[in-house]
PDB file of C-alpha atoms in Angstrom:
ATOM      1  CA  MET A  10      -0.029   0.052  -0.052  1.00 38.00           C
ATOM      2  CA  ARG A  11       1.355   3.481  -0.647  1.00 44.00           C
ATOM      3  CA  MET A  12       2.164   5.825   2.246  1.00 45.00           C
ATOM      4  CA  THR A  13      -0.420   8.490   2.973  1.00 53.00           C
ATOM      5  CA  THR A  14       0.821  11.586   4.928  1.00 72.00           C
ATOM      6  CA  LYS A  15      -1.132  13.185   7.741  1.00 79.00           C
ATOM      7  CA  ARG A  16      -1.596  16.338   5.476  1.00 84.00           C
ATOM      8  CA  THR A  17      -3.019  14.102   2.868  1.00 85.00           C
ATOM      9  CA  ARG A  18      -5.441  12.299   5.250  1.00 87.00           C
ATOM     10  CA  LYS A  19      -6.767  15.744   6.450  1.00 91.00           C
ATOM     11  CA  VAL A  20      -7.376  16.925   2.905  1.00 92.00           C
ATOM     12  CA  VAL A  21      -9.173  13.704   2.123  1.00 91.00           C
ATOM     13  CA  GLU A  22     -11.622  14.384   5.189  1.00 92.00           C
ATOM     14  CA  ALA A  23     -12.091  17.993   4.008  1.00 92.00           C
ATOM     15  CA  LEU A  24     -12.902  16.728   0.565  1.00 92.00           C
ATOM     16  CA  ARG A  25     -15.672  14.474   1.854  1.00 91.00           C
ATOM     17  CA  ASP A  26     -16.794  17.146   4.113  1.00 91.00           C
ATOM     18  CA  TYR A  27     -16.888  19.643   1.321  1.00 91.00           C
ATOM     19  CA  CYS A  28     -18.958  17.161  -1.115  1.00 89.00           C
ATOM     20  CA  ALA A  29     -21.577  16.673   1.570  1.00 88.00           C
ATOM     21  CA  ALA A  30     -21.819  20.463   2.508  1.00 87.00           C
ATOM     22  CA  ALA A  31     -22.087  21.347  -1.177  1.00 86.00           C
ATOM     23  CA  ALA A  32     -24.557  18.529  -1.674  1.00 85.00           C
ATOM     24  CA  ILE A  33     -22.885  17.058  -4.544  1.00 87.00           C
ATOM     25  CA  ALA A  34     -24.861  14.022  -5.770  1.00 82.00           C
ATOM     26  CA  PRO A  35     -23.327  10.750  -7.040  1.00 81.00           C
ATOM     27  CA  GLY A  36     -22.369  11.490 -10.619  1.00 81.00           C
ATOM     28  CA  GLY A  37     -21.927  15.124  -9.968  1.00 86.00           C
ATOM     29  CA  GLN A  38     -18.892  17.037 -10.916  1.00 89.00           C
ATOM     30  CA  LEU A  39     -16.453  18.519  -8.373  1.00 92.00           C
ATOM     31  CA  PRO A  40     -14.934  22.084  -9.151  1.00 91.00           C
ATOM     32  CA  PRO A  41     -11.566  22.271 -11.061  1.00 89.00           C
ATOM     33  CA  GLU A  42      -8.514  21.440  -9.093  1.00 88.00           C
ATOM     34  CA  ARG A  43      -7.342  25.100  -8.787  1.00 89.00           C
ATOM     35  CA  ASP A  44     -10.609  25.904  -7.188  1.00 90.00           C
ATOM     36  CA  LEU A  45     -10.573  23.097  -4.950  1.00 91.00           C
ATOM     37  CA  ALA A  46      -7.197  23.632  -3.729  1.00 91.00           C
ATOM     38  CA  ARG A  47      -7.927  27.206  -2.867  1.00 91.00           C
ATOM     39  CA  ARG A  48     -11.146  26.167  -1.047  1.00 91.00           C
ATOM     40  CA  LEU A  49      -9.473  23.570   1.067  1.00 92.00           C
ATOM     41  CA  GLY A  50      -6.259  25.762   1.605  1.00 91.00           C
ATOM     42  CA  CYS A  51      -3.711  23.089   0.282  1.00 91.00           C
ATOM     43  CA  SER A  52      -1.390  22.751  -2.511  1.00 89.00           C
ATOM     44  CA  ARG A  53      -2.510  21.142  -5.725  1.00 85.00           C
ATOM     45  CA  GLU A  54       0.027  18.408  -5.222  1.00 84.00           C
ATOM     46  CA  THR A  55      -1.608  17.481  -1.841  1.00 87.00           C
ATOM     47  CA  LEU A  56      -5.004  17.889  -3.317  1.00 90.00           C
ATOM     48  CA  ARG A  57      -4.048  15.495  -6.221  1.00 87.00           C
ATOM     49  CA  ASN A  58      -2.739  12.882  -3.596  1.00 86.00           C
ATOM     50  CA  ALA A  59      -5.864  13.093  -1.772  1.00 88.00           C
ATOM     51  CA  LEU A  60      -8.005  12.792  -4.880  1.00 89.00           C
ATOM     52  CA  ALA A  61      -6.026   9.590  -5.753  1.00 85.00           C
ATOM     53  CA  GLU A  62      -6.773   8.235  -2.352  1.00 84.00           C
ATOM     54  CA  LEU A  63     -10.502   8.692  -2.855  1.00 88.00           C
ATOM     55  CA  GLU A  64     -10.394   7.393  -6.382  1.00 83.00           C
ATOM     56  CA  LEU A  65      -8.698   4.238  -5.115  1.00 81.00           C
ATOM     57  CA  ALA A  66     -11.416   3.956  -2.449  1.00 80.00           C
ATOM     58  CA  GLY A  67     -14.048   4.171  -5.104  1.00 81.00           C
ATOM     59  CA  ASP A  68     -15.481   7.505  -3.678  1.00 87.00           C
ATOM     60  CA  LEU A  69     -14.967   9.337  -6.786  1.00 88.00           C
ATOM     61  CA  TRP A  70     -13.375   9.081 -10.294  1.00 84.00           C
ATOM     62  CA  ARG A  71     -11.583  11.240 -12.805  1.00 79.00           C
ATOM     63  CA  HIS A  72     -11.429  11.680 -16.729  1.00 73.00           C
ATOM     64  CA  VAL A  73      -8.659  13.531 -18.314  1.00 62.00           C
ATOM     65  CA  GLY A  74     -10.105  16.519 -20.073  1.00 64.00           C
ATOM     66  CA  GLN A  75     -13.507  16.194 -18.370  1.00 73.00           C
ATOM     67  CA  GLY A  76     -12.987  16.496 -14.594  1.00 82.00           C
ATOM     68  CA  THR A  77     -13.532  14.685 -11.238  1.00 88.00           C
ATOM     69  CA  PHE A  78     -16.905  13.237 -10.484  1.00 87.00           C
ATOM     70  CA  LEU A  79     -18.378  11.963  -7.179  1.00 88.00           C
ATOM     71  CA  GLY A  80     -19.166   8.229  -6.726  1.00 85.00           C
ATOM     72  CA  PRO A  81     -17.754   5.081  -8.296  1.00 80.00           C
ATOM     73  CA  ARG A  82     -16.629   5.011 -11.941  1.00 72.00           C
ATOM     74  CA  PRO A  83     -19.257   3.960 -14.345  1.00 68.00           C
ATOM     75  CA  ARG A  84     -19.019   0.806 -16.013  1.00 61.00           C
ATOM     76  CA  GLY A  85     -17.296   0.949 -19.328  1.00 54.00           C
ATOM     77  CA  HIS A  86     -14.729   3.810 -18.133  1.00 53.00           C
ATOM     78  CA  PRO A  87     -11.183   2.445 -18.283  1.00 51.00           C
ATOM     79  CA  VAL A  88      -9.120   3.021 -15.278  1.00 51.00           C
ATOM     80  CA  ARG A  89      -6.722   5.777 -15.716  1.00 53.00           C
ATOM     81  CA  GLU A  90      -2.930   4.603 -15.942  1.00 51.00           C
ATOM     82  CA  THR A  91      -1.827   7.160 -13.664  1.00 53.00           C
ATOM     83  CA  ILE A  92      -3.869   5.736 -10.867  1.00 52.00           C
ATOM     84  CA  LEU A  93      -1.870   2.491 -11.054  1.00 54.00           C
ATOM     85  CA  VAL A  94       1.230   4.430 -10.509  1.00 54.00           C
ATOM     86  CA  GLN A  95      -0.047   6.626  -7.811  1.00 54.00           C
ATOM     87  CA  GLY A  96      -1.634   3.583  -5.991  1.00 54.00           C
ATOM     88  CA  ALA A  97       1.574   1.657  -6.158  1.00 61.00           C
ATOM     89  CA  SER A  98       4.524   1.849  -3.609  1.00 69.00           C
ATOM     90  CA  PRO A  99       8.157   2.201  -4.909  1.00 74.00           C
ATOM     91  CA  LEU A 100       8.721  -1.359  -4.013  1.00 77.00           C
ATOM     92  CA  GLN A 101       5.834  -2.621  -6.074  1.00 79.00           C
ATOM     93  CA  LEU A 102       7.097  -0.600  -8.956  1.00 81.00           C
ATOM     94  CA  MET A 103      10.547  -2.282  -8.394  1.00 84.00           C
ATOM     95  CA  GLN A 104       8.867  -5.722  -8.428  1.00 88.00           C
ATOM     96  CA  ALA A 105       7.238  -4.912 -11.683  1.00 88.00           C
ATOM     97  CA  ARG A 106      10.529  -4.089 -13.139  1.00 91.00           C
ATOM     98  CA  LEU A 107      12.111  -7.338 -11.717  1.00 94.00           C
ATOM     99  CA  THR A 108       9.371  -9.158 -13.704  1.00 94.00           C
ATOM    100  CA  LEU A 109       9.805  -7.586 -16.953  1.00 94.00           C
ATOM    101  CA  GLU A 110      13.342  -6.135 -17.365  1.00 96.00           C
ATOM    102  CA  PRO A 111      15.332  -9.502 -17.168  1.00 97.00           C
ATOM    103  CA  SER A 112      13.371 -10.718 -20.141  1.00 96.00           C
ATOM    104  CA  VAL A 113      14.053  -7.608 -22.064  1.00 97.00           C
ATOM    105  CA  ALA A 114      17.727  -8.047 -21.415  1.00 97.00           C
ATOM    106  CA  ALA A 115      17.762 -11.477 -22.673  1.00 97.00           C
ATOM    107  CA  GLU A 116      15.863 -10.388 -25.718  1.00 96.00           C
ATOM    108  CA  ALA A 117      18.338  -7.673 -26.367  1.00 97.00           C
ATOM    109  CA  ALA A 118      21.280 -10.316 -26.188  1.00 97.00           C
ATOM    110  CA  ALA A 119      19.762 -12.019 -29.120  1.00 96.00           C
ATOM    111  CA  LEU A 120      19.306  -8.895 -31.220  1.00 96.00           C
ATOM    112  CA  ALA A 121      21.949  -6.156 -30.293  1.00 96.00           C
ATOM    113  CA  THR A 122      24.079  -4.788 -33.028  1.00 95.00           C
ATOM    114  CA  ARG A 123      27.706  -3.511 -32.578  1.00 95.00           C
ATOM    115  CA  ALA A 124      26.409   0.068 -32.645  1.00 94.00           C
ATOM    116  CA  GLU A 125      23.714  -0.674 -30.031  1.00 95.00           C
ATOM    117  CA  ILE A 126      26.340  -2.370 -27.724  1.00 96.00           C
ATOM    118  CA  ALA A 127      28.613   0.777 -28.345  1.00 95.00           C
ATOM    119  CA  TYR A 128      25.725   2.954 -27.444  1.00 94.00           C
ATOM    120  CA  LEU A 129      24.937   1.123 -24.170  1.00 96.00           C
ATOM    121  CA  SER A 130      28.602   1.040 -23.184  1.00 96.00           C
ATOM    122  CA  ASP A 131      28.849   4.722 -23.581  1.00 95.00           C
ATOM    123  CA  LEU A 132      25.929   5.159 -21.413  1.00 93.00           C
ATOM    124  CA  VAL A 133      27.641   2.952 -18.692  1.00 94.00           C
ATOM    125  CA  ASN A 134      30.675   5.210 -18.917  1.00 93.00           C
ATOM    126  CA  ARG A 135      28.816   8.379 -18.724  1.00 91.00           C
ATOM    127  CA  GLY A 136      26.901   6.968 -15.719  1.00 88.00           C
ATOM    128  CA  ARG A 137      30.167   6.248 -14.018  1.00 88.00           C
ATOM    129  CA  ARG A 138      31.067   9.919 -14.513  1.00 88.00           C
ATOM    130  CA  ALA A 139      27.766  11.267 -13.131  1.00 84.00           C
ATOM    131  CA  ALA A 140      28.288  13.831 -10.392  1.00 80.00           C
ATOM    132  CA  THR A 141      24.688  14.580  -9.105  1.00 78.00           C
ATOM    133  CA  ARG A 142      21.428  12.710  -8.375  1.00 73.00           C
ATOM    134  CA  ALA A 143      19.674  14.219 -11.316  1.00 75.00           C
ATOM    135  CA  ASP A 144      22.594  12.902 -13.836  1.00 81.00           C
ATOM    136  CA  CYS A 145      22.544   9.512 -12.067  1.00 80.00           C
ATOM    137  CA  GLU A 146      18.815   8.998 -12.411  1.00 79.00           C
ATOM    138  CA  ARG A 147      18.754  10.520 -16.121  1.00 83.00           C
ATOM    139  CA  LEU A 148      21.601   8.239 -17.262  1.00 88.00           C
ATOM    140  CA  ASP A 149      20.114   5.182 -15.442  1.00 88.00           C
ATOM    141  CA  ALA A 150      16.827   5.667 -17.164  1.00 86.00           C
ATOM    142  CA  ALA A 151      18.527   6.073 -20.490  1.00 90.00           C
ATOM    143  CA  PHE A 152      20.483   2.727 -20.053  1.00 94.00           C
ATOM    144  CA  HIS A 153      17.436   0.786 -19.248  1.00 94.00           C
ATOM    145  CA  ARG A 154      15.447   2.286 -22.114  1.00 91.00           C
ATOM    146  CA  GLY A 155      18.369   1.739 -24.216  1.00 94.00           C
ATOM    147  CA  ILE A 156      18.059  -2.071 -23.681  1.00 96.00           C
ATOM    148  CA  ALA A 157      14.418  -1.957 -24.349  1.00 94.00           C
ATOM    149  CA  GLU A 158      15.130   0.049 -27.634  1.00 93.00           C
ATOM    150  CA  VAL A 159      17.496  -2.751 -28.864  1.00 95.00           C
ATOM    151  CA  THR A 160      14.451  -5.236 -28.837  1.00 93.00           C
ATOM    152  CA  GLY A 161      12.556  -3.129 -31.390  1.00 91.00           C
ATOM    153  CA  ASN A 162       9.300  -4.144 -29.643  1.00 91.00           C
ATOM    154  CA  PRO A 163       7.188  -1.074 -29.035  1.00 87.00           C
ATOM    155  CA  ILE A 164       5.005  -2.642 -26.376  1.00 88.00           C
ATOM    156  CA  LEU A 165       8.179  -3.622 -24.304  1.00 88.00           C
ATOM    157  CA  LEU A 166       9.485   0.113 -24.625  1.00 86.00           C
ATOM    158  CA  GLY A 167       6.007   1.535 -23.933  1.00 82.00           C
ATOM    159  CA  LEU A 168       5.816  -0.570 -20.609  1.00 84.00           C
ATOM    160  CA  LEU A 169       9.176   0.437 -19.560  1.00 84.00           C
ATOM    161  CA  ASP A 170       8.620   4.029 -20.257  1.00 79.00           C
ATOM    162  CA  TYR A 171       5.465   3.798 -18.208  1.00 78.00           C
ATOM    163  CA  LEU A 172       7.249   2.424 -15.234  1.00 78.00           C
ATOM    164  CA  ALA A 173      10.003   5.052 -15.716  1.00 74.00           C
ATOM    165  CA  GLY A 174       7.519   7.704 -15.561  1.00 69.00           C
ATOM    166  CA  ALA A 175       6.815   6.850 -12.088  1.00 67.00           C
ATOM    167  CA  ARG A 176      10.139   8.436 -11.136  1.00 64.00           C
ATOM    168  CA  ARG A 177       8.585  11.912 -12.063  1.00 60.00           C
ATOM    169  CA  HIS A 178       5.876  11.476  -9.329  1.00 60.00           C
ATOM    170  CA  ALA A 179       6.471  13.433  -6.118  1.00 52.00           C
ATOM    171  CA  ALA A 180       5.569  10.373  -3.903  1.00 56.00           C
ATOM    172  CA  TRP A 181       8.354   8.314  -5.749  1.00 58.00           C
ATOM    173  CA  GLN A 182      10.719  11.262  -5.561  1.00 61.00           C
ATOM    174  CA  ARG A 183      10.278  11.546  -1.642  1.00 62.00           C
ATOM    175  CA  GLU A 184      10.596   7.886  -0.956  1.00 60.00           C
ATOM    176  CA  TRP A 185      13.491   7.406  -3.357  1.00 61.00           C
ATOM    177  CA  GLU A 186      15.416  10.263  -1.549  1.00 65.00           C
ATOM    178  CA  VAL A 187      15.510   8.146   1.600  1.00 65.00           C
ATOM    179  CA  THR A 188      17.201   5.285  -0.308  1.00 65.00           C
ATOM    180  CA  TYR A 189      19.527   7.677  -2.191  1.00 63.00           C
ATOM    181  CA  ARG A 190      20.822   9.391   0.889  1.00 64.00           C
ATOM    182  CA  LYS A 191      21.627   6.175   2.289  1.00 66.00           C
ATOM    183  CA  LEU A 192      23.348   4.806  -0.770  1.00 64.00           C
ATOM    184  CA  GLY A 193      25.146   8.185  -2.161  1.00 64.00           C
ATOM    185  CA  VAL A 194      26.404   8.992  -5.445  1.00 63.00           C
ATOM    186  CA  ALA A 195      29.343   6.781  -5.296  1.00 68.00           C
ATOM    187  CA  GLU A 196      26.754   3.618  -5.154  1.00 66.00           C
ATOM    188  CA  PHE A 197      25.334   4.777  -8.537  1.00 62.00           C
ATOM    189  CA  THR A 198      28.742   5.789 -10.049  1.00 70.00           C
ATOM    190  CA  GLU A 199      30.681   2.608  -8.965  1.00 81.00           C
ATOM    191  CA  ARG A 200      28.767  -0.446  -8.031  1.00 84.00           C
ATOM    192  CA  HIS A 201      25.621   0.262 -10.381  1.00 86.00           C
ATOM    193  CA  SER A 202      28.014   1.045 -13.225  1.00 91.00           C
ATOM    194  CA  LEU A 203      29.732  -2.290 -12.838  1.00 94.00           C
ATOM    195  CA  GLN A 204      26.277  -3.952 -12.695  1.00 95.00           C
ATOM    196  CA  HIS A 205      25.293  -2.236 -15.999  1.00 96.00           C
ATOM    197  CA  GLU A 206      28.756  -3.006 -17.472  1.00 96.00           C
ATOM    198  CA  GLU A 207      28.084  -6.718 -16.785  1.00 97.00           C
ATOM    199  CA  VAL A 208      24.500  -6.550 -18.375  1.00 98.00           C
ATOM    200  CA  VAL A 209      26.133  -5.023 -21.376  1.00 98.00           C
ATOM    201  CA  ALA A 210      28.842  -7.637 -21.541  1.00 98.00           C
ATOM    202  CA  CYS A 211      26.369 -10.524 -21.480  1.00 98.00           C
ATOM    203  CA  ILE A 212      24.473  -8.803 -24.455  1.00 98.00           C
ATOM    204  CA  GLN A 213      27.449  -8.499 -26.260  1.00 97.00           C
ATOM    205  CA  ARG A 214      28.354 -12.213 -25.942  1.00 97.00           C
ATOM    206  CA  GLY A 215      24.715 -13.025 -27.049  1.00 97.00           C
ATOM    207  CA  ALA A 216      24.283 -14.782 -23.688  1.00 97.00           C
ATOM    208  CA  ALA A 217      20.426 -14.355 -23.265  1.00 97.00           C
ATOM    209  CA  ASP A 218      20.351 -16.275 -19.827  1.00 97.00           C
ATOM    210  CA  ALA A 219      23.300 -14.578 -18.509  1.00 98.00           C
ATOM    211  CA  ALA A 220      21.945 -11.165 -19.538  1.00 98.00           C
ATOM    212  CA  ALA A 221      18.630 -11.895 -17.668  1.00 98.00           C
ATOM    213  CA  ASP A 222      20.426 -12.971 -14.525  1.00 98.00           C
ATOM    214  CA  ALA A 223      22.805  -9.788 -14.509  1.00 98.00           C
ATOM    215  CA  MET A 224      19.814  -7.498 -14.945  1.00 97.00           C
ATOM    216  CA  ARG A 225      17.863  -9.215 -12.298  1.00 97.00           C
ATOM    217  CA  GLY A 226      20.761  -9.228  -9.849  1.00 96.00           C
ATOM    218  CA  HIS A 227      21.150  -5.407 -10.566  1.00 94.00           C
ATOM    219  CA  LEU A 228      17.545  -4.556  -9.919  1.00 94.00           C
ATOM    220  CA  GLN A 229      17.459  -6.946  -6.812  1.00 93.00           C
ATOM    221  CA  ALA A 230      20.232  -4.875  -5.449  1.00 88.00           C
ATOM    222  CA  ILE A 231      18.248  -1.721  -5.719  1.00 83.00           C
ATOM    223  CA  PHE A 232      15.104  -3.495  -4.491  1.00 85.00           C
ATOM    224  CA  THR A 233      16.820  -4.669  -1.395  1.00 86.00           C
ATOM    225  CA  ALA A 234      18.573  -1.329  -0.656  1.00 78.00           C
ATOM    226  CA  MET A 235      15.029   0.238  -0.871  1.00 75.00           C
ATOM    227  CA  ARG A 236      13.635  -2.283   1.500  1.00 78.00           C
ATOM    228  CA  GLU A 237      16.236  -1.853   3.947  1.00 75.00           C
ATOM    229  CA  SER A 238      15.773   1.831   3.981  1.00 67.00           C
ATOM    230  CA  GLY A 239      12.305   1.218   5.588  1.00 60.00           C
ATOM    231  CA  LEU A 240       9.986   1.979   2.646  1.00 53.00           C
ATOM    232  CA  PRO A 241       6.617   0.405   2.866  1.00 53.00           C
ATOM    233  CA  PRO A 242       5.892  -2.865   0.824  1.00 50.00           C
TER     234      PRO A 242
END
């Protein structure tokens, strides 16, 4: 389950009280986020977290371009993709990566060209020279995406892009900061670069099983570090 802050819980209750006081009937539309945030005296980020909580509970639903509506989502309306990310913890997202990315690395080992291997190696070297958290994250994301690009499969690439997009969410950034502070830049520029290097070496040899194992070991190391930092499951 995702971590809910005390401030978010207060806004959740304030939203429920507002809907009752405004006599919004099931299916009725709530005011735009800007107006709601002003009425409730909170930031739009906190409001969105509260709205996500209520949507997960089935108390309201949102549709991009149309607004937020009270009550459960009508049948036939698909669940918004962002709710899947907002409702997942960082550890659950890492579990999804552990399920998907080893197979992507194995597929890349069967398909990679010399030029693609050179590109991945260059990303590893640039990652090793990264000096800031932002550079570490950007180059790490580029490396993992680069492996998916080798497969030439737009579905796999889209799935990885979707999971990578979770890094931009405020909740992920806050919780990831705990792990990053514990590990430090050196962990990413040395140990993780060595792990990336091993994945590339396996891909270069065309060793699919070894590439999958190397990727699994790399992601498992991150997963373990995050879990040991005390993040919720």
